[in-house]
Amino acid sequence: MQEGCGKVILLGEHGVVYGRPALAASIGSGATAEASAFGSNCLEVEPWGVRLELPPPLSSVPHSLERAFEAVLNTYAERPRVRVQARVSLPAGAGLGCSAALGVAVIRAIDAHVGVTRSPAEVAEASLVWERVFHGNPSGVDSWMAAGAGLALYRKQRPLEAVKAERPLPLVIANSNEPSSTATMVDGVANRREDDEVGVEALFDDIAELVLKGRTAVEAGDLPLLGSLFDDNAALLCALGLETQKLESLCTAARSAGALGAKLTGAGGGGCMIALVADSAAGEAVMAALRECGVEPFYTEAS
Ligand code: PMV
């Protein structure tokens, strides 16, 4: 079984689309896939109950997954004939890199079947054709994290910089359950930038500055500083119009329950929030407060 990781952006979403750095971490398995010989091409995704065969019936409008699968198959010198059975374990459209995790798992499954060997960086590069179908203009951070980059500073078209955490970062993650489209949110920021390029670029510069401070905080194990940077980043994302009332109320609840900082993660406009906590015991208190808000949080450690 081949794997793609989920991811969490600790600091720097959206600025990363415009060449600024982002601090992100892979978080466990997000999707798995296996490929076997088949007469044509077929992709099955559980637990979504999706089964797609290529070519699709002439009358149908191609599903994004069909287009993404087609794009991946076309990258092989000899188009493979495979049935790929995949399983995702992340919510879609929630900012945790579900589509990238699935894309990476699918590519690795096909690679294993046809005998192609690639480095994680090559897998990340190859999976961009998949990610573009869902996200239009992806920075690539999701693909790199899905390929298992660990904790790293990502900048478009630059070598990934691994970040060595002095201690694991205890995180509480909660899905607002407000569905969000990354492509729509990225387009929204692009429109804002068109209206006010100077203002939006200045916000990106502020985000970039706190990403670099965040890397230093992670390397020093300074969780209180990192937490305050989460809060600063949240304010900048709010200024870009990416917060929702629900996300804001979840962040406020987390902070009141002792989180060191909290922010949305990913594209915003819904999806997940992350809170940095001092340790797992503090995480329990924050999770209890979030459950009171009607969401189902989970605890993880990024390292
Ligand atoms: O919502 P997600 O998990 O796809 O994260 C998007 C992160 C953005 O910076 C908003 C877009 C990107 O391509 O980096």
PDB file of N, CA and C in Angstrom, residues 64-131:
ATOM      1  N   SER A  64     -13.659  16.250 -11.499  1.00  0.00           N
ATOM      2  CA  SER A  64     -12.284  16.720 -11.260  1.00  0.00           C
ATOM      3  C   SER A  64     -11.329  15.549 -11.067  1.00  0.00           C
ATOM      4  N   LEU A  65     -11.808  14.513 -10.362  1.00  0.00           N
ATOM      5  CA  LEU A  65     -10.937  13.358 -10.116  1.00  0.00           C
ATOM      6  C   LEU A  65     -10.556  12.676 -11.428  1.00  0.00           C
ATOM      7  N   GLU A  66     -11.502  12.659 -12.374  1.00  0.00           N
ATOM      8  CA  GLU A  66     -11.212  12.060 -13.687  1.00  0.00           C
ATOM      9  C   GLU A  66     -10.118  12.851 -14.390  1.00  0.00           C
ATOM     10  N   ARG A  67     -10.254  14.172 -14.332  1.00  0.00           N
ATOM     11  CA  ARG A  67      -9.265  15.028 -15.007  1.00  0.00           C
ATOM     12  C   ARG A  67      -7.897  14.895 -14.343  1.00  0.00           C
ATOM     13  N   ALA A  68      -7.913  14.805 -13.015  1.00  0.00           N
ATOM     14  CA  ALA A  68      -6.642  14.685 -12.284  1.00  0.00           C
ATOM     15  C   ALA A  68      -5.973  13.340 -12.579  1.00  0.00           C
ATOM     16  N   PHE A  69      -6.778  12.286 -12.604  1.00  0.00           N
ATOM     17  CA  PHE A  69      -6.260  10.932 -12.862  1.00  0.00           C
ATOM     18  C   PHE A  69      -5.693  10.874 -14.280  1.00  0.00           C
ATOM     19  N   GLU A  70      -6.454  11.452 -15.211  1.00  0.00           N
ATOM     20  CA  GLU A  70      -6.022  11.508 -16.609  1.00  0.00           C
ATOM     21  C   GLU A  70      -4.678  12.250 -16.722  1.00  0.00           C
ATOM     22  N   ALA A  71      -4.575  13.374 -16.019  1.00  0.00           N
ATOM     23  CA  ALA A  71      -3.340  14.176 -16.085  1.00  0.00           C
ATOM     24  C   ALA A  71      -2.149  13.369 -15.581  1.00  0.00           C
ATOM     25  N   VAL A  72      -2.364  12.614 -14.519  1.00  0.00           N
ATOM     26  CA  VAL A  72      -1.277  11.793 -13.961  1.00  0.00           C
ATOM     27  C   VAL A  72      -0.903  10.683 -14.938  1.00  0.00           C
ATOM     28  N   LEU A  73      -1.902   9.987 -15.486  1.00  0.00           N
ATOM     29  CA  LEU A  73      -1.614   8.878 -16.415  1.00  0.00           C
ATOM     30  C   LEU A  73      -0.813   9.371 -17.612  1.00  0.00           C
ATOM     31  N   ASN A  74      -1.122  10.607 -18.047  1.00  0.00           N
ATOM     32  CA  ASN A  74      -0.442  11.156 -19.224  1.00  0.00           C
ATOM     33  C   ASN A  74       1.007  11.529 -18.970  1.00  0.00           C
ATOM     34  N   THR A  75       1.433  11.535 -17.701  1.00  0.00           N
ATOM     35  CA  THR A  75       2.838  11.898 -17.434  1.00  0.00           C
ATOM     36  C   THR A  75       3.778  10.708 -17.649  1.00  0.00           C
ATOM     37  N   TYR A  76       3.223   9.496 -17.760  1.00  0.00           N
ATOM     38  CA  TYR A  76       4.078   8.321 -17.955  1.00  0.00           C
ATOM     39  C   TYR A  76       4.407   8.171 -19.435  1.00  0.00           C
ATOM     40  N   ALA A  77       5.670   7.821 -19.718  1.00  0.00           N
ATOM     41  CA  ALA A  77       6.107   7.667 -21.112  1.00  0.00           C
ATOM     42  C   ALA A  77       5.186   6.679 -21.823  1.00  0.00           C
ATOM     43  N   GLU A  78       4.880   5.583 -21.152  1.00  0.00           N
ATOM     44  CA  GLU A  78       3.920   4.630 -21.708  1.00  0.00           C
ATOM     45  C   GLU A  78       2.712   4.626 -20.788  1.00  0.00           C
ATOM     46  N   ARG A  79       1.566   5.051 -21.300  1.00  0.00           N
ATOM     47  CA  ARG A  79       0.388   5.209 -20.443  1.00  0.00           C
ATOM     48  C   ARG A  79       0.023   3.868 -19.786  1.00  0.00           C
ATOM     49  N   PRO A  80       0.080   3.834 -18.447  1.00  0.00           N
ATOM     50  CA  PRO A  80      -0.216   2.569 -17.780  1.00  0.00           C
ATOM     51  C   PRO A  80      -1.707   2.237 -17.817  1.00  0.00           C
ATOM     52  N   ARG A  81      -2.020   0.953 -17.794  1.00  0.00           N
ATOM     53  CA  ARG A  81      -3.421   0.527 -17.693  1.00  0.00           C
ATOM     54  C   ARG A  81      -3.577  -0.070 -16.300  1.00  0.00           C
ATOM     55  N   VAL A  82      -4.233   0.695 -15.447  1.00  0.00           N
ATOM     56  CA  VAL A  82      -4.287   0.286 -14.041  1.00  0.00           C
ATOM     57  C   VAL A  82      -5.638   0.545 -13.402  1.00  0.00           C
ATOM     58  N   ARG A  83      -5.892  -0.253 -12.398  1.00  0.00           N
ATOM     59  CA  ARG A  83      -7.010   0.034 -11.507  1.00  0.00           C
ATOM     60  C   ARG A  83      -6.367   0.489 -10.204  1.00  0.00           C
ATOM     61  N   VAL A  84      -6.689   1.708  -9.767  1.00  0.00           N
ATOM     62  CA  VAL A  84      -6.111   2.223  -8.521  1.00  0.00           C
ATOM     63  C   VAL A  84      -7.211   2.260  -7.467  1.00  0.00           C
ATOM     64  N   GLN A  85      -6.948   1.568  -6.376  1.00  0.00           N
ATOM     65  CA  GLN A  85      -7.905   1.559  -5.267  1.00  0.00           C
ATOM     66  C   GLN A  85      -7.318   2.409  -4.141  1.00  0.00           C
ATOM     67  N   ALA A  86      -8.005   3.493  -3.847  1.00  0.00           N
ATOM     68  CA  ALA A  86      -7.466   4.444  -2.864  1.00  0.00           C
ATOM     69  C   ALA A  86      -8.425   4.619  -1.697  1.00  0.00           C
ATOM     70  N   ARG A  87      -7.854   5.065  -0.593  1.00  0.00           N
ATOM     71  CA  ARG A  87      -8.663   5.349   0.599  1.00  0.00           C
ATOM     72  C   ARG A  87      -8.146   6.633   1.224  1.00  0.00           C
ATOM     73  N   VAL A  88      -9.023   7.598   1.467  1.00  0.00           N
ATOM     74  CA  VAL A  88      -8.581   8.832   2.121  1.00  0.00           C
ATOM     75  C   VAL A  88      -9.029   8.819   3.578  1.00  0.00           C
ATOM     76  N   SER A  89      -8.194   9.401   4.411  1.00  0.00           N
ATOM     77  CA  SER A  89      -8.563   9.450   5.832  1.00  0.00           C
ATOM     78  C   SER A  89      -8.575  10.890   6.338  1.00  0.00           C
ATOM     79  N   LEU A  90      -8.710  11.840   5.409  1.00  0.00           N
ATOM     80  CA  LEU A  90      -8.778  13.258   5.787  1.00  0.00           C
ATOM     81  C   LEU A  90     -10.083  13.832   5.257  1.00  0.00           C
ATOM     82  N   PRO A  91     -10.607  14.857   5.931  1.00  0.00           N
ATOM     83  CA  PRO A  91     -11.771  15.529   5.341  1.00  0.00           C
ATOM     84  C   PRO A  91     -11.331  16.319   4.104  1.00  0.00           C
ATOM     85  N   ALA A  92     -12.151  16.327   3.069  1.00  0.00           N
ATOM     86  CA  ALA A  92     -11.819  17.098   1.857  1.00  0.00           C
ATOM     87  C   ALA A  92     -12.194  18.560   2.073  1.00  0.00           C
ATOM     88  N   GLY A  93     -11.478  19.454   1.457  1.00  0.00           N
ATOM     89  CA  GLY A  93     -11.800  20.892   1.527  1.00  0.00           C
ATOM     90  C   GLY A  93     -11.694  21.450   2.933  1.00  0.00           C
ATOM     91  N   ALA A  94     -10.770  20.916   3.713  1.00  0.00           N
ATOM     92  CA  ALA A  94     -10.676  21.349   5.110  1.00  0.00           C
ATOM     93  C   ALA A  94      -9.317  21.948   5.447  1.00  0.00           C
ATOM     94  N   GLY A  95      -8.436  22.075   4.443  1.00  0.00           N
ATOM     95  CA  GLY A  95      -7.144  22.704   4.700  1.00  0.00           C
ATOM     96  C   GLY A  95      -6.073  21.754   5.180  1.00  0.00           C
ATOM     97  N   LEU A  96      -6.349  20.447   5.123  1.00  0.00           N
ATOM     98  CA  LEU A  96      -5.351  19.482   5.609  1.00  0.00           C
ATOM     99  C   LEU A  96      -4.660  18.737   4.462  1.00  0.00           C
ATOM    100  N   GLY A  97      -4.849  19.234   3.253  1.00  0.00           N
ATOM    101  CA  GLY A  97      -4.105  18.686   2.115  1.00  0.00           C
ATOM    102  C   GLY A  97      -4.626  17.354   1.617  1.00  0.00           C
ATOM    103  N   CYS A  98      -5.953  17.172   1.676  1.00  0.00           N
ATOM    104  CA  CYS A  98      -6.546  15.888   1.255  1.00  0.00           C
ATOM    105  C   CYS A  98      -6.252  15.576  -0.209  1.00  0.00           C
ATOM    106  N   SER A  99      -6.459  16.553  -1.097  1.00  0.00           N
ATOM    107  CA  SER A  99      -6.283  16.252  -2.531  1.00  0.00           C
ATOM    108  C   SER A  99      -4.826  15.930  -2.842  1.00  0.00           C
ATOM    109  N   ALA A 100      -3.893  16.649  -2.222  1.00  0.00           N
ATOM    110  CA  ALA A 100      -2.474  16.372  -2.485  1.00  0.00           C
ATOM    111  C   ALA A 100      -2.090  14.995  -1.949  1.00  0.00           C
ATOM    112  N   ALA A 101      -2.611  14.636  -0.771  1.00  0.00           N
ATOM    113  CA  ALA A 101      -2.306  13.318  -0.192  1.00  0.00           C
ATOM    114  C   ALA A 101      -2.799  12.219  -1.128  1.00  0.00           C
ATOM    115  N   LEU A 102      -4.000  12.412  -1.671  1.00  0.00           N
ATOM    116  CA  LEU A 102      -4.558  11.415  -2.587  1.00  0.00           C
ATOM    117  C   LEU A 102      -3.722  11.345  -3.872  1.00  0.00           C
ATOM    118  N   GLY A 103      -3.352  12.493  -4.401  1.00  0.00           N
ATOM    119  CA  GLY A 103      -2.551  12.529  -5.625  1.00  0.00           C
ATOM    120  C   GLY A 103      -1.219  11.812  -5.447  1.00  0.00           C
ATOM    121  N   VAL A 104      -0.574  12.070  -4.339  1.00  0.00           N
ATOM    122  CA  VAL A 104       0.726  11.433  -4.075  1.00  0.00           C
ATOM    123  C   VAL A 104       0.554   9.921  -3.899  1.00  0.00           C
ATOM    124  N   ALA A 105      -0.484   9.514  -3.181  1.00  0.00           N
ATOM    125  CA  ALA A 105      -0.706   8.068  -2.988  1.00  0.00           C
ATOM    126  C   ALA A 105      -0.978   7.391  -4.334  1.00  0.00           C
ATOM    127  N   VAL A 106      -1.766   8.046  -5.196  1.00  0.00           N
ATOM    128  CA  VAL A 106      -2.100   7.475  -6.510  1.00  0.00           C
ATOM    129  C   VAL A 106      -0.825   7.341  -7.362  1.00  0.00           C
ATOM    130  N   ILE A 107      -0.013   8.383  -7.384  1.00  0.00           N
ATOM    131  CA  ILE A 107       1.225   8.332  -8.182  1.00  0.00           C
ATOM    132  C   ILE A 107       2.162   7.242  -7.653  1.00  0.00           C
ATOM    133  N   ARG A 108       2.288   7.173  -6.335  1.00  0.00           N
ATOM    134  CA  ARG A 108       3.189   6.150  -5.780  1.00  0.00           C
ATOM    135  C   ARG A 108       2.674   4.742  -6.077  1.00  0.00           C
ATOM    136  N   ALA A 109       1.346   4.595  -6.061  1.00  0.00           N
ATOM    137  CA  ALA A 109       0.772   3.274  -6.349  1.00  0.00           C
ATOM    138  C   ALA A 109       1.063   2.888  -7.801  1.00  0.00           C
ATOM    139  N   ILE A 110       0.882   3.842  -8.726  1.00  0.00           N
ATOM    140  CA  ILE A 110       1.152   3.539 -10.146  1.00  0.00           C
ATOM    141  C   ILE A 110       2.646   3.281 -10.336  1.00  0.00           C
ATOM    142  N   ASP A 111       3.483   4.119  -9.712  1.00  0.00           N
ATOM    143  CA  ASP A 111       4.942   3.926  -9.803  1.00  0.00           C
ATOM    144  C   ASP A 111       5.327   2.515  -9.348  1.00  0.00           C
ATOM    145  N   ALA A 112       4.768   2.091  -8.212  1.00  0.00           N
ATOM    146  CA  ALA A 112       5.127   0.773  -7.673  1.00  0.00           C
ATOM    147  C   ALA A 112       4.679  -0.316  -8.644  1.00  0.00           C
ATOM    148  N   HIS A 113       3.535  -0.100  -9.286  1.00  0.00           N
ATOM    149  CA  HIS A 113       3.002  -1.110 -10.211  1.00  0.00           C
ATOM    150  C   HIS A 113       3.853  -1.202 -11.486  1.00  0.00           C
ATOM    151  N   VAL A 114       4.256  -0.041 -12.000  1.00  0.00           N
ATOM    152  CA  VAL A 114       4.991  -0.077 -13.281  1.00  0.00           C
ATOM    153  C   VAL A 114       6.508  -0.109 -13.090  1.00  0.00           C
ATOM    154  N   GLY A 115       6.951  -0.007 -11.840  1.00  0.00           N
ATOM    155  CA  GLY A 115       8.384  -0.121 -11.560  1.00  0.00           C
ATOM    156  C   GLY A 115       9.153   1.176 -11.728  1.00  0.00           C
ATOM    157  N   VAL A 116       8.488   2.323 -11.476  1.00  0.00           N
ATOM    158  CA  VAL A 116       9.191   3.616 -11.508  1.00  0.00           C
ATOM    159  C   VAL A 116       9.636   3.955 -10.081  1.00  0.00           C
ATOM    160  N   THR A 117      10.879   4.436  -9.938  1.00  0.00           N
ATOM    161  CA  THR A 117      11.354   4.841  -8.604  1.00  0.00           C
ATOM    162  C   THR A 117      11.600   6.344  -8.628  1.00  0.00           C
ATOM    163  N   ARG A 118      11.042   7.045  -7.660  1.00  0.00           N
ATOM    164  CA  ARG A 118      11.252   8.496  -7.600  1.00  0.00           C
ATOM    165  C   ARG A 118      11.580   8.902  -6.170  1.00  0.00           C
ATOM    166  N   SER A 119      12.319   9.991  -6.046  1.00  0.00           N
ATOM    167  CA  SER A 119      12.588  10.573  -4.726  1.00  0.00           C
ATOM    168  C   SER A 119      11.315  11.296  -4.277  1.00  0.00           C
ATOM    169  N   PRO A 120      11.202  11.608  -2.959  1.00  0.00           N
ATOM    170  CA  PRO A 120      10.032  12.384  -2.512  1.00  0.00           C
ATOM    171  C   PRO A 120       9.883  13.695  -3.291  1.00  0.00           C
ATOM    172  N   ALA A 121      11.003  14.350  -3.593  1.00  0.00           N
ATOM    173  CA  ALA A 121      10.923  15.619  -4.331  1.00  0.00           C
ATOM    174  C   ALA A 121      10.345  15.392  -5.729  1.00  0.00           C
ATOM    175  N   GLU A 122      10.753  14.290  -6.354  1.00  0.00           N
ATOM    176  CA  GLU A 122      10.233  13.992  -7.699  1.00  0.00           C
ATOM    177  C   GLU A 122       8.747  13.626  -7.640  1.00  0.00           C
ATOM    178  N   VAL A 123       8.364  12.939  -6.576  1.00  0.00           N
ATOM    179  CA  VAL A 123       6.937  12.607  -6.412  1.00  0.00           C
ATOM    180  C   VAL A 123       6.138  13.903  -6.255  1.00  0.00           C
ATOM    181  N   ALA A 124       6.669  14.823  -5.429  1.00  0.00           N
ATOM    182  CA  ALA A 124       5.967  16.104  -5.209  1.00  0.00           C
ATOM    183  C   ALA A 124       5.814  16.847  -6.536  1.00  0.00           C
ATOM    184  N   GLU A 125       6.884  16.916  -7.301  1.00  0.00           N
ATOM    185  CA  GLU A 125       6.845  17.601  -8.601  1.00  0.00           C
ATOM    186  C   GLU A 125       5.813  16.946  -9.522  1.00  0.00           C
ATOM    187  N   ALA A 126       5.872  15.601  -9.583  1.00  0.00           N
ATOM    188  CA  ALA A 126       4.976  14.869 -10.487  1.00  0.00           C
ATOM    189  C   ALA A 126       3.514  15.074 -10.091  1.00  0.00           C
ATOM    190  N   SER A 127       3.261  15.208  -8.792  1.00  0.00           N
ATOM    191  CA  SER A 127       1.865  15.288  -8.346  1.00  0.00           C
ATOM    192  C   SER A 127       1.267  16.675  -8.561  1.00  0.00           C
ATOM    193  N   LEU A 128       2.091  17.638  -8.974  1.00  0.00           N
ATOM    194  CA  LEU A 128       1.543  18.988  -9.217  1.00  0.00           C
ATOM    195  C   LEU A 128       0.494  18.987 -10.325  1.00  0.00           C
ATOM    196  N   VAL A 129       0.637  18.076 -11.307  1.00  0.00           N
ATOM    197  CA  VAL A 129      -0.369  18.055 -12.390  1.00  0.00           C
ATOM    198  C   VAL A 129      -1.738  17.679 -11.826  1.00  0.00           C
ATOM    199  N   TRP A 130      -1.725  16.822 -10.831  1.00  0.00           N
ATOM    200  CA  TRP A 130      -2.966  16.411 -10.146  1.00  0.00           C
ATOM    201  C   TRP A 130      -3.517  17.594  -9.361  1.00  0.00           C
ATOM    202  N   GLU A 131      -2.647  18.236  -8.595  1.00  0.00           N
ATOM    203  CA  GLU A 131      -3.062  19.306  -7.681  1.00  0.00           C
ATOM    204  C   GLU A 131      -3.619  20.512  -8.442  1.00  0.00           C
TER     205      GLU A 131
END
